[in-house]
Structure formats: C-alpha cells, structure tokens
mmCIF file of C-alpha atoms and ligand atoms in Angstrom:
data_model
loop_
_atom_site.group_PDB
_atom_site.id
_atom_site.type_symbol
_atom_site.label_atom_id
_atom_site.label_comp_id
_atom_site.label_asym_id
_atom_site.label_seq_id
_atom_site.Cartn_x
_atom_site.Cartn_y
_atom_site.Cartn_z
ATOM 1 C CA UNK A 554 0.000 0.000 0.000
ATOM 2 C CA UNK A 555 1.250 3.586 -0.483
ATOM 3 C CA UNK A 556 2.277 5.052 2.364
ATOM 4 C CA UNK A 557 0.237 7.962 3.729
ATOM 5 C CA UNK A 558 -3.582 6.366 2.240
ATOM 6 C CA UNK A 559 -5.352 3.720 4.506
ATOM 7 C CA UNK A 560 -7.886 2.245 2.230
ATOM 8 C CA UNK A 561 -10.168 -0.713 3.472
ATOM 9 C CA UNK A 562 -8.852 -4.627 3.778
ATOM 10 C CA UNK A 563 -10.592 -5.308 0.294
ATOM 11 C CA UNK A 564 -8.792 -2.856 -1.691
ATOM 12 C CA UNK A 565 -4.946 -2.520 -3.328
ATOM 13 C CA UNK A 566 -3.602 0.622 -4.442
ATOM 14 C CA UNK A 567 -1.300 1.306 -7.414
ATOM 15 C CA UNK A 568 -0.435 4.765 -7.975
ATOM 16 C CA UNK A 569 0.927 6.215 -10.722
ATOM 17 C CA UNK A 570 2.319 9.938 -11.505
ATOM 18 C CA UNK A 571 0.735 10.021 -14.810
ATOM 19 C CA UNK A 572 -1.146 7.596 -16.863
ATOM 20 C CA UNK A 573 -2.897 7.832 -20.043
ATOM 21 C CA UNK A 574 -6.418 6.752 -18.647
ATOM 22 C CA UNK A 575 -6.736 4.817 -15.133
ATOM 23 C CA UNK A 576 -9.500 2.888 -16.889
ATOM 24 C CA UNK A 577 -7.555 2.197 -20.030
ATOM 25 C CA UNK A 578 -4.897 0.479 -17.071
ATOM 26 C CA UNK A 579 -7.256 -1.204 -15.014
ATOM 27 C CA UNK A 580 -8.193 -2.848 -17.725
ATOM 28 C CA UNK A 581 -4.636 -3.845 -18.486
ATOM 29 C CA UNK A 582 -4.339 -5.415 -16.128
ATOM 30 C CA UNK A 583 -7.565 -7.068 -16.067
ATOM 31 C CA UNK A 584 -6.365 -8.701 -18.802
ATOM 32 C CA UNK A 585 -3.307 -9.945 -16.878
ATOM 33 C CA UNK A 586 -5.699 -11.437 -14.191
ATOM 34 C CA UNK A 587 -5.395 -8.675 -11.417
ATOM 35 C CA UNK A 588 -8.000 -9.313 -8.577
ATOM 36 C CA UNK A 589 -10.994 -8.053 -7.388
ATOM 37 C CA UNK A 590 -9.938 -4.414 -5.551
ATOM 38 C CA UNK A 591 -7.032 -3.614 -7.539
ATOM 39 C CA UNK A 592 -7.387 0.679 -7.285
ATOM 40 C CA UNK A 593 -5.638 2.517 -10.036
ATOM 41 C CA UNK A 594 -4.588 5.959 -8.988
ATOM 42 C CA UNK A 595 -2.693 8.679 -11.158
ATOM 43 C CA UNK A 596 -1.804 12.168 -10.736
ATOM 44 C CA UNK A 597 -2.512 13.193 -14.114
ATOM 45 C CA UNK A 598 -4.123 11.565 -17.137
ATOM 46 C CA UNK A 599 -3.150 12.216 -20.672
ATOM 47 C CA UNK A 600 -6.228 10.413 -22.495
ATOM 48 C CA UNK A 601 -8.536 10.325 -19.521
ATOM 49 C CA UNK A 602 -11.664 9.537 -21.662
ATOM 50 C CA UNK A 603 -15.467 10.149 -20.028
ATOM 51 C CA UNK A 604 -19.121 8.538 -21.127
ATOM 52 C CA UNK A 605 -20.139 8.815 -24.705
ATOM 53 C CA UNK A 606 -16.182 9.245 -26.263
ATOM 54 C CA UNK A 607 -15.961 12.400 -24.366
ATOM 55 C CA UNK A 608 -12.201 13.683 -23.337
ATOM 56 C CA UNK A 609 -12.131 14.086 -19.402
ATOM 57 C CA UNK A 610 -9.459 17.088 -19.060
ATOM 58 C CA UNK A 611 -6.530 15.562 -16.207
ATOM 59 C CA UNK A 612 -4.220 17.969 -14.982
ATOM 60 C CA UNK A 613 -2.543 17.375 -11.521
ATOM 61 C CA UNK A 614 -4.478 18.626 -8.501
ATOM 62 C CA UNK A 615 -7.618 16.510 -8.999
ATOM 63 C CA UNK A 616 -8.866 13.111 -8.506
ATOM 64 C CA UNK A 617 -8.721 10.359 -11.052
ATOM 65 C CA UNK A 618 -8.934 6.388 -10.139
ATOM 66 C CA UNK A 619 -10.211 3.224 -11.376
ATOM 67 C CA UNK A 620 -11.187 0.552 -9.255
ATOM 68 C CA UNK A 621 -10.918 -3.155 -10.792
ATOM 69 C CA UNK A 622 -13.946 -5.431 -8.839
ATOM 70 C CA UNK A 623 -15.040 -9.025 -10.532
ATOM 71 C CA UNK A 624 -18.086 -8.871 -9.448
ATOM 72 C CA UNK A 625 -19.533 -12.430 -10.943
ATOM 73 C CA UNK A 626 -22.917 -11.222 -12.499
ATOM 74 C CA UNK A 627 -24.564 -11.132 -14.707
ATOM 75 C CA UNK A 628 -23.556 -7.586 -16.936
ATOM 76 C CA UNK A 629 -27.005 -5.569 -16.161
ATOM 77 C CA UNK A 630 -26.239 -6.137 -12.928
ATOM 78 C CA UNK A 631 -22.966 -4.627 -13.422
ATOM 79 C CA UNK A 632 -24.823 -0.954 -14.358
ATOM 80 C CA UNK A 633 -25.775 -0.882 -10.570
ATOM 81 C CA UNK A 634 -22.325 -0.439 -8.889
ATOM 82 C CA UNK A 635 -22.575 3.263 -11.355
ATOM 83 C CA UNK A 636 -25.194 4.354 -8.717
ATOM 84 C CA UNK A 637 -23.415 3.006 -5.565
ATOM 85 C CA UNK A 638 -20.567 4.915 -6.757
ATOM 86 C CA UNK A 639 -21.999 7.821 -6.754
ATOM 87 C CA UNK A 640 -23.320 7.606 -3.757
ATOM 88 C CA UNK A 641 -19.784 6.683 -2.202
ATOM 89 C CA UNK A 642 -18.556 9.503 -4.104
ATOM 90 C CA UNK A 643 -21.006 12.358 -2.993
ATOM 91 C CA UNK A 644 -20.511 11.106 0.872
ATOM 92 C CA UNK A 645 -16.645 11.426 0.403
ATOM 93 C CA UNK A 646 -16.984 14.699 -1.517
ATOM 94 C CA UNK A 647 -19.842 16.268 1.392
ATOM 95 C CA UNK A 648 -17.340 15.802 4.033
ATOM 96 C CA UNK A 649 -15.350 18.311 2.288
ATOM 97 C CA UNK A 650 -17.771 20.877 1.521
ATOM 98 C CA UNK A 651 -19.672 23.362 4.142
ATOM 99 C CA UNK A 652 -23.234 21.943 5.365
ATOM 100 C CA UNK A 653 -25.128 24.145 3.311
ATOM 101 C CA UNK A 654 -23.562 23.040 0.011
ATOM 102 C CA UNK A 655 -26.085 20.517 -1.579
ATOM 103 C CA UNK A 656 -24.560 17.515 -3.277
ATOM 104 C CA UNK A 657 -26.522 15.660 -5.754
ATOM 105 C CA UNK A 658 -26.765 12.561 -8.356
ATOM 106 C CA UNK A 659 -27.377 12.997 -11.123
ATOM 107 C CA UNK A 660 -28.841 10.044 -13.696
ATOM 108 C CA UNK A 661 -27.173 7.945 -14.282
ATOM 109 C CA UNK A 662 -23.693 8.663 -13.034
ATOM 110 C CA UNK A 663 -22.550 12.110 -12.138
ATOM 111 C CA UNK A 664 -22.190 14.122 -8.723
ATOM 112 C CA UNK A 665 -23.475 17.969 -8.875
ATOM 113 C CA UNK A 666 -22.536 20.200 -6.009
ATOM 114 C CA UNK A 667 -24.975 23.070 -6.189
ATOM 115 C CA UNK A 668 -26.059 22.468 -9.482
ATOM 116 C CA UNK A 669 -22.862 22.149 -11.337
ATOM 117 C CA UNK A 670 -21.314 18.796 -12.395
ATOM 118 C CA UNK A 671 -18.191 18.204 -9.621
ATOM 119 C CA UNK A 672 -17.567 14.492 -10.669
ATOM 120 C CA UNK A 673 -18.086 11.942 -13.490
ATOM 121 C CA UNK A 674 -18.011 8.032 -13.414
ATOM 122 C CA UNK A 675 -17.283 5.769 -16.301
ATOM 123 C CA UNK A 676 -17.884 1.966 -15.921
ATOM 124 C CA UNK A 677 -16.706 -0.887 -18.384
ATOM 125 C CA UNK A 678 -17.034 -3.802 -18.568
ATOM 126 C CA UNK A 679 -15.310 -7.306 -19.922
ATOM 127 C CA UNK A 680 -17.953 -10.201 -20.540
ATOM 128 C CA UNK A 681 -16.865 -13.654 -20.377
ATOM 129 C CA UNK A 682 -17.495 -16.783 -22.549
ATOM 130 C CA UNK A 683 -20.539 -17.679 -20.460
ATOM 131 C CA UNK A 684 -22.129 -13.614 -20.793
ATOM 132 C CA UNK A 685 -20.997 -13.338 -17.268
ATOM 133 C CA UNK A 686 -19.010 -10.211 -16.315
ATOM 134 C CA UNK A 687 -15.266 -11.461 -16.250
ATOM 135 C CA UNK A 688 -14.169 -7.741 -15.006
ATOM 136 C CA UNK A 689 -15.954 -4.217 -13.764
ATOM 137 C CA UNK A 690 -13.766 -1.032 -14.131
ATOM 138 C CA UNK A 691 -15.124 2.033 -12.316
ATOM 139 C CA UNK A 692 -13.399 5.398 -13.226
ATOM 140 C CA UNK A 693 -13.847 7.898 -10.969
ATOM 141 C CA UNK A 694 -12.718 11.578 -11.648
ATOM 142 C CA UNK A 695 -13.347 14.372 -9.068
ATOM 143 C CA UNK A 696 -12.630 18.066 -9.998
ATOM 144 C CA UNK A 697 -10.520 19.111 -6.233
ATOM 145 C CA UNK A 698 -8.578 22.125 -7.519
ATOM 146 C CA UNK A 699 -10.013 22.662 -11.492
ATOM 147 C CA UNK A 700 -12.479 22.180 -13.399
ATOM 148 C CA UNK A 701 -12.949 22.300 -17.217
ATOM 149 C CA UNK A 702 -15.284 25.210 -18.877
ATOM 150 C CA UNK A 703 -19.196 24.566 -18.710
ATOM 151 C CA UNK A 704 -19.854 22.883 -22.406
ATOM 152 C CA UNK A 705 -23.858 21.289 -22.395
ATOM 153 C CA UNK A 706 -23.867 21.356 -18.728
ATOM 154 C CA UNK A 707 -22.137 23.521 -15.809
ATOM 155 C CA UNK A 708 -18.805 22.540 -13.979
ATOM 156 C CA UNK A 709 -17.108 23.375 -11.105
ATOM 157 C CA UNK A 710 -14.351 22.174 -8.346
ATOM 158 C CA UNK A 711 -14.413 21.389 -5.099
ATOM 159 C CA UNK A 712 -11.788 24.430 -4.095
ATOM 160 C CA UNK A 713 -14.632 26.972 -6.124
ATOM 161 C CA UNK A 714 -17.456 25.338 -4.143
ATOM 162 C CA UNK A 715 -15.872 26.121 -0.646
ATOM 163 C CA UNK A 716 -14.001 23.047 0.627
ATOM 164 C CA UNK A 717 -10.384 23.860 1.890
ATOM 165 C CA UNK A 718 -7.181 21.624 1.844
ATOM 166 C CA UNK A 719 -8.761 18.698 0.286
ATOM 167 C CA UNK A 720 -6.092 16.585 -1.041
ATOM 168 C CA UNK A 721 -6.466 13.160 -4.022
ATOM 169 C CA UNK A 722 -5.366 11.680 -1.403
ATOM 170 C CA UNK A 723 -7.965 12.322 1.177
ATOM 171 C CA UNK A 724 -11.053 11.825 -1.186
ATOM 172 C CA UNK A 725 -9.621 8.681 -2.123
ATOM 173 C CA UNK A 726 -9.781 6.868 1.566
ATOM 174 C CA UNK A 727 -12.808 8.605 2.038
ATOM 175 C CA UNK A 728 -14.554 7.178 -1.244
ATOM 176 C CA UNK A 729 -13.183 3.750 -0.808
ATOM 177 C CA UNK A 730 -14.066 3.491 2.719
ATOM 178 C CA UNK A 731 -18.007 4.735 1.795
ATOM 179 C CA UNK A 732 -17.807 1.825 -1.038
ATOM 180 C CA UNK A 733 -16.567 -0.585 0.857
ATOM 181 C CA UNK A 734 -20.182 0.102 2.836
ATOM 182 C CA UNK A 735 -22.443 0.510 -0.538
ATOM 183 C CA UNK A 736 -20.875 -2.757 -1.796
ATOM 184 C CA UNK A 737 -21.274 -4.585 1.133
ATOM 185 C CA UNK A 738 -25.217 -3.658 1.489
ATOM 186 C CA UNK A 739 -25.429 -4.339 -2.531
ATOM 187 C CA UNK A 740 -23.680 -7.780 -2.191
ATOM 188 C CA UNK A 741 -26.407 -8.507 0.876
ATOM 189 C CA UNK A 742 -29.416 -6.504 0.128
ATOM 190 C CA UNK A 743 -29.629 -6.331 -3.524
ATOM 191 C CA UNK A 744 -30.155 -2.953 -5.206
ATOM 192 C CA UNK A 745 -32.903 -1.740 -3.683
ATOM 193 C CA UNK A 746 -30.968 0.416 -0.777
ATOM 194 C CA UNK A 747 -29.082 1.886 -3.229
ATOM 195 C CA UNK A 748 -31.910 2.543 -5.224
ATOM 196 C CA UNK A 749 -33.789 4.151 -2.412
ATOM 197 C CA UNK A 750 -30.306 6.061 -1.037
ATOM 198 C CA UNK A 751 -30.037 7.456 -4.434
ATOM 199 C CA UNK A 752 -33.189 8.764 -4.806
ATOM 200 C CA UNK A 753 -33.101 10.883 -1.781
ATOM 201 C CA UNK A 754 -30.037 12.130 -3.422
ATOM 202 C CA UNK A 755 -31.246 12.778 -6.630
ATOM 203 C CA UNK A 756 -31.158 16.011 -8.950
ATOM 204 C CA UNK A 757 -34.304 16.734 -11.159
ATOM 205 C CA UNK A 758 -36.532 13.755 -9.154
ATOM 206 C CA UNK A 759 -40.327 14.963 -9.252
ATOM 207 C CA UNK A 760 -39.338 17.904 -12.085
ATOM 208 C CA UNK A 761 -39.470 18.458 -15.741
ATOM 209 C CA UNK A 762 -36.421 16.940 -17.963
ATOM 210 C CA UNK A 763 -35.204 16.651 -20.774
ATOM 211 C CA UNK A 764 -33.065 13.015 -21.704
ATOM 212 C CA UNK A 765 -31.025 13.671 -25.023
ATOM 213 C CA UNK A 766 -30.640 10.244 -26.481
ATOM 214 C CA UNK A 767 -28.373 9.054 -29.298
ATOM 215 C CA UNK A 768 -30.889 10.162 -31.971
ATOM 216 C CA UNK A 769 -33.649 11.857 -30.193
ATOM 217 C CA UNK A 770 -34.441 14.600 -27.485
ATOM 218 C CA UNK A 771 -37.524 13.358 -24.782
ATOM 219 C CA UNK A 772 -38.905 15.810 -22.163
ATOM 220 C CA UNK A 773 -41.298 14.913 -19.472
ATOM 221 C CA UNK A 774 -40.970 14.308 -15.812
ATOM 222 C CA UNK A 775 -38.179 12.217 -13.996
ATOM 223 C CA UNK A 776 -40.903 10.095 -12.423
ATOM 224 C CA UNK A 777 -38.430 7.199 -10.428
ATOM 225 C CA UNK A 778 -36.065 4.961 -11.450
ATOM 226 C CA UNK A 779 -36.806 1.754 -11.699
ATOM 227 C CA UNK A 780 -35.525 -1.529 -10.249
ATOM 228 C CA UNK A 781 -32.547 -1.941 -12.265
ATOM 229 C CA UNK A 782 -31.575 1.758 -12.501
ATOM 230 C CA UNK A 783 -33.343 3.194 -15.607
ATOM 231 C CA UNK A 784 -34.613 6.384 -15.539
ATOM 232 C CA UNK A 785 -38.269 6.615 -15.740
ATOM 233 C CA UNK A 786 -39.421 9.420 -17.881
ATOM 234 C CA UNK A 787 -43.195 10.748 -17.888
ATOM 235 C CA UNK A 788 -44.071 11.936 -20.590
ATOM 236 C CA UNK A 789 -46.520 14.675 -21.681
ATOM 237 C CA UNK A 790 -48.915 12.288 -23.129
ATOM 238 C CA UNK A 791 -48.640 9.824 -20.252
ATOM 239 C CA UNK A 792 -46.598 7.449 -21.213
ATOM 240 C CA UNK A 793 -44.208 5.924 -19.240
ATOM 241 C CA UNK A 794 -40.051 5.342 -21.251
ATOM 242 C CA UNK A 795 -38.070 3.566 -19.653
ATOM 243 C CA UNK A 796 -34.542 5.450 -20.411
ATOM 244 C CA UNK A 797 -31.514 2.678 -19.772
ATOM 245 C CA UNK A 798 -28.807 5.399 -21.670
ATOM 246 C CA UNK A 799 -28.932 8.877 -22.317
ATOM 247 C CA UNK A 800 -27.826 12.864 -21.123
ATOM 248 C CA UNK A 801 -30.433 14.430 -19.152
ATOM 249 C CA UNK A 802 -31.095 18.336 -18.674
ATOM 250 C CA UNK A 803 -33.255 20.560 -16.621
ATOM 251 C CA UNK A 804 -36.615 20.844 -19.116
ATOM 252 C CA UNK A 805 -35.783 25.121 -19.598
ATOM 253 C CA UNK A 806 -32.480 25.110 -19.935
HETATM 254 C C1 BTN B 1900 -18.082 11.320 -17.533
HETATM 255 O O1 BTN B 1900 -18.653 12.119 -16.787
HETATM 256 O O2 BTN B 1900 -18.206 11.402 -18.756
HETATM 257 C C2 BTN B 1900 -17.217 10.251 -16.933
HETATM 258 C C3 BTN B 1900 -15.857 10.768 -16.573
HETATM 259 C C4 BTN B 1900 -14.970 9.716 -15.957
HETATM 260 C C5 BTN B 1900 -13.567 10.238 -15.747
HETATM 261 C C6 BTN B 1900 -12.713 9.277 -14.973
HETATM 262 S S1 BTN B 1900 -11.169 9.971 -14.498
HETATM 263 C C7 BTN B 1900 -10.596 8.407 -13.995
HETATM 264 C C8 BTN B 1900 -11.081 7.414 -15.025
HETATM 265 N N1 BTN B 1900 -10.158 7.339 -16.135
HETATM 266 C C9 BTN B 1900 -10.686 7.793 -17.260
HETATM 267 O O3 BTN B 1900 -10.086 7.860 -18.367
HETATM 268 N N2 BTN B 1900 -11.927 8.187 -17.059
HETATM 269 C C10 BTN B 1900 -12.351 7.981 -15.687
#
C-alpha cells in the first residue's frame, strides 16, 4: 500500500504519476488477471476519456482512479455499482464541503454540487465466454482544484465550491471506505438500498427533464427509477419510457 492512504482490507492501491487513462490500465491489467480491488490511482491523465467518447481534461491537482472489482454477475447487474458509486462519491466529496452546500446525483452517473457537475463516473465492462461479467472497471474523476469550462452542462471544483485543503489523497480513503459500505449492502441486500439512497439524493426527481438520447431529445418528468436503474421518464402524453442510456437536462435550460 502507499504510504500515507489507509484504504479498506478489500482494496490494493497502485499509484501512478501520470497515466494515459486509469480505466484504459485497469483494464490492463484485467487482462493480466489482477483481482478483485485492484485501485488505479494517477496524478494526471493524458487520455482520460469520459461517457459517450468524451475527453475528461486531467491535470494534476484533482482526482482520477479506477477501481478493478469481478463482481460475478450477470452484466445488467454490473450498471448498478454506477449508482453506488456515486453515492460513495457524494458522501466522500460532502465531508469536504460546508453543510449548506447541496450535493446531488445525477442520472445515471454524475455528482453535482450546487447544481454544477463536480464528478463523473465511467464503468466498463469485460464479458466472459458464459455472458458473465469477467471484469468491472469504475473510473472515478473528481474536480478538487479545477475544473474544465461549462460545455452542455455547468462545472465546477471542489476548491470553487468552498471546501479547503482537500487533497487526491484524502477523497480517495474517504470514497473507498463509503464503497466498501455501498458494496457490502449491494452484495447482501440487492439494489434496492441503493436505489432508495439514491433517490433521496437525486437532482431533477419529481421535475421536468429533458433526456437527449443518441438520436432523439424526450422531455417529461423524472418520475423514479426503476428496479434496475433506468430512468423513468413521464411523458406529456402519459406514457411511461423507460430510459436505460442517455444525457439528461433541466426541461428550460
Ligand atoms: C463522464 O462524466 O463522462 C465520466 C468521466 C470519468 C472520468 C474518470 S477519471 C478516472 C477514469 N479514467 C478515465 O479515463 N476516465 C475515468
């Protein structure tokens, strides 16, 4: 373990100055047979990738880690551990922030901290032979000290939102330790306590939306999110879409 970070029994850290994408090497060495736990941390990326091709911009001063979990299911099951992230992620980011800062999810994997998007998560997966998932990557990148400019949706840091001295470091125990929790309750309870957790957490529940899929634009209203973590969209006309992919906006913006 690297000294200075106490991360839970389950969990191995390998940290690297700079990297091209902690995903792109957790998945290295997935394919070398690294175990279940194996926590990728860098620096700096220089390809950090996000959801949807996007770049994720990785200079030093922020978070960026991939955790490596074979998680033996089957791969919609997989999709779940994107909403137990988050809401490891948002615990480890509140402690940082003043009470009155509200920190949201926001479907289906981002944190907002007042509004703005503070964190992004990026899963992938490697099936095996038998469709079962042979390998879960989770990238996690948290915006401590900088944050890229707003392009469809607004960004921020957690240094511009008010937190002081928060170090990679420090978010990284404190968002392993809060997993370590989500995925024991997961691995017992199924995914209905995370469902419910991350509901009370949840930006735009109850209000008007709009979900921007790969060749369409829905709006209606985030009605709940169903069992196995798609977004359930009511629309004007009453219909009920089940959304399992997609970007989703405030209805006026
Ligand atoms: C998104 O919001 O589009 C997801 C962003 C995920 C970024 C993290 S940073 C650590 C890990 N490595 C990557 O290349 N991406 C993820």
């Amino acid at each position: 373990m690297a000294r200075g970070i106490v991360l839970p029994a389950e969990f191995h850290l390998q940290r690297l100055e700079a990297v091209d994408s902690t995903n792109a090497e957790a998945k290295r060495r997935a394919a070398q047979g690294a175990s279940d736990g194996t926590v990728i941390q860098a620096g700096a990326q220089t390809a950090g990738r996000g959801r949807q091709g996007r770049v994720w911009e990785s200079p030093p001063g922020n978070l960026y880690c991939s955790l490596l979990l074979r998680p033996d299911c089957a791969p919609g099951m997989a999709v779940q551990a994107g909403f137990l992230t988050a809401l490891a992620a948002g615990e480890a980011v509140a402690r940082h922030l003043p009470p009155e800062v509200a920190v949201r999810c926001k479907w289906p994997n981002d944190l907002l901290v007042d509004g703005a998007k503070v964190a992004g998560i990026l899963l992938e997966t490697g099936i095996d032979k038998t469709g079962r998932v042979d390998w879960l990557v989770i990238g996690l990148g948290i915006n401590i000290a900088s944050h890229p400019p707003a392009a469809s949706y607004p960004t921020t840091s957690l240094i511009a939102a008010g937190a002081d001295r928060v170090s990679p470091d420090d978010l990284l125990a404190a968002y392993c330790a809060s997993f370590a929790v989500w995925r024991h309750r997961w691995r017992e309870f199924g995914f209905e306590p995370v469902r419910r957790a991350w509901l009370a957490k949840a930006s735009g529940i109850g209000k008007g939306i709009r979900v921007r899929l790969e060749n369409e634009e829905l709006t209606g209203v985030f009605a709940d999110l169903d069992p196995g973590g798609a977004l359930i969209l009511e629309t004007a006309a009453g219909e009920r879409r089940r959304i399992s992919a997609g970007d989703v906006f405030p209805a006026a913006a």
